[in-house]
Amino acid sequence: MKFTKLAGDPASKARCGLLETSHGAIQTPIFMPVGTVGSVKGVYHRDLKEDIRAQIILGNTYHLYLRPGLDILKAAGGLHRFESWDRPILTDSGGFQVFSLTQIRKITPEGCRFQSHIDGSRHLFTPENNVDTQRVIGADIMMALDECCPGDADHSYAQKSLRLTKNWLERYAARFDATEPLYGYEQTFFPIIQGCVYPDLRIEAAEHALEYARIGIAIGGLAVGEPTEKMYQMLELLDPVIPQDKARYLMGVGTPANLLEGIARGVDMFDCVMPTRNARNGMLFTWDGIINMRNAKWADDFSPIDPKGTSFVDSAYSKAYLHHLFKSGEMFAAMLASEHNLAFYLDLVTQAREHILAGDFTPWKEEVVRKVSSRL
């Protein structure tokens, strides 16, 4: 497994590269659809491959650990076989989900104690057993266990949280190096840079995380309540600190504009539930702007969903038809909208890559950000 930077944009920090894994190579910049419990909601794997052109998808350690559980995943031969997906998979550590539980979790130096949201049963994630769990899941890329610091935390809390994350990373790396993959192919892990919105803590976190980084590193704790400009400032701060030969993954981000602005600041990899979650509520992202398909204005609009889109859905169905499906409560509406939004996100990063290679990413980005942020 390795990451290679192939080209950079002369007017920004944008770059494109190749991330090679045992389940295939990933062209960056890339967006990774979220498959929380072993599926991307409402989307066939066939369509993920052929229409959406997903190169890698995510799984969620917290949810998969609770259900179907490690015994089933191990008996199946890992998540790839369990869900019949033969391309790369990345798993988060579950730390963000535990962080989100708030009322039913307790964080200590040992690890995270939490209650299942399913049945109230009690569990413990430590750096050591988190490695073991992700070995059983079998993702190509694993995330180190960390504490996700709230975006509005004060410096004292963020500093204390970072000390915990650093200690956990050291233990996580030691366990990773002392264990082997279970299914005959290579795995790697990304350390996570925390530090909230404080420059001194972000630099400290990055320098420490880089001691344990293999082929890539993740940037966490952003898009969790802090202003968007603060997120961009942290990316600009970290760009010169992270070596060019390390893949950079911005966790849980975001809107189409966020992706393009992140790419301009040196980010290679993104994930977010937004394209599918918003799709299920009737919000579509298009090259001309954002559409609310429930609005009556689309009831007699027989134009394609996105005339500039590249997916089958864009050309096969009209706005009027999709509006009708949403108003009728048809599950097909959420399926079509999800496929469209994911295809748009993948097309967005693919075109970004092409413009980086062509050397005109920055002027293209400025125009596209303006369009995709508008509401139709």
PDB file of C-alpha atoms in Angstrom, residues 256-257 260-261 286-289 308 344 348 351 355 360-374:
ATOM      1  CA  PRO A 256     -19.863  20.516  -2.601  1.00  0.00           C
ATOM      2  CA  ALA A 257     -18.306  23.911  -1.847  1.00  0.00           C
ATOM      3  CA  LEU A 260     -13.682  22.156  -3.492  1.00  0.00           C
ATOM      4  CA  GLU A 261     -12.318  24.530  -0.856  1.00  0.00           C
ATOM      5  CA  THR A 286     -26.561  19.836  -9.200  1.00  0.00           C
ATOM      6  CA  TRP A 287     -24.066  21.681 -11.383  1.00  0.00           C
ATOM      7  CA  ASP A 288     -26.485  24.631 -11.516  1.00  0.00           C
ATOM      8  CA  GLY A 289     -27.273  24.735  -7.807  1.00  0.00           C
ATOM      9  CA  LYS A 308     -25.025  18.675 -16.952  1.00  0.00           C
ATOM     10  CA  PHE A 344     -22.639  14.326  -8.585  1.00  0.00           C
ATOM     11  CA  LEU A 348     -17.232  16.851  -8.826  1.00  0.00           C
ATOM     12  CA  GLN A 351     -13.511  17.050 -12.638  1.00  0.00           C
ATOM     13  CA  HIS A 355      -8.532  20.569 -13.821  1.00  0.00           C
ATOM     14  CA  ASP A 360      -6.526  25.574 -14.318  1.00  0.00           C
ATOM     15  CA  PHE A 361      -8.137  24.263 -11.129  1.00  0.00           C
ATOM     16  CA  THR A 362      -8.331  27.616  -9.311  1.00  0.00           C
ATOM     17  CA  PRO A 363     -10.398  29.631 -11.839  1.00  0.00           C
ATOM     18  CA  TRP A 364     -12.604  26.575 -12.458  1.00  0.00           C
ATOM     19  CA  LYS A 365     -13.123  26.119  -8.708  1.00  0.00           C
ATOM     20  CA  GLU A 366     -14.117  29.734  -8.143  1.00  0.00           C
ATOM     21  CA  GLU A 367     -16.845  29.529 -10.773  1.00  0.00           C
ATOM     22  CA  VAL A 368     -18.142  26.136  -9.671  1.00  0.00           C
ATOM     23  CA  VAL A 369     -18.313  27.080  -5.963  1.00  0.00           C
ATOM     24  CA  ARG A 370     -20.519  30.030  -6.871  1.00  0.00           C
ATOM     25  CA  LYS A 371     -22.893  27.874  -8.912  1.00  0.00           C
ATOM     26  CA  VAL A 372     -23.205  24.829  -6.659  1.00  0.00           C
ATOM     27  CA  SER A 373     -23.845  27.006  -3.588  1.00  0.00           C
ATOM     28  CA  SER A 374     -26.863  28.766  -5.124  1.00  0.00           C
TER      29      SER A 374
END
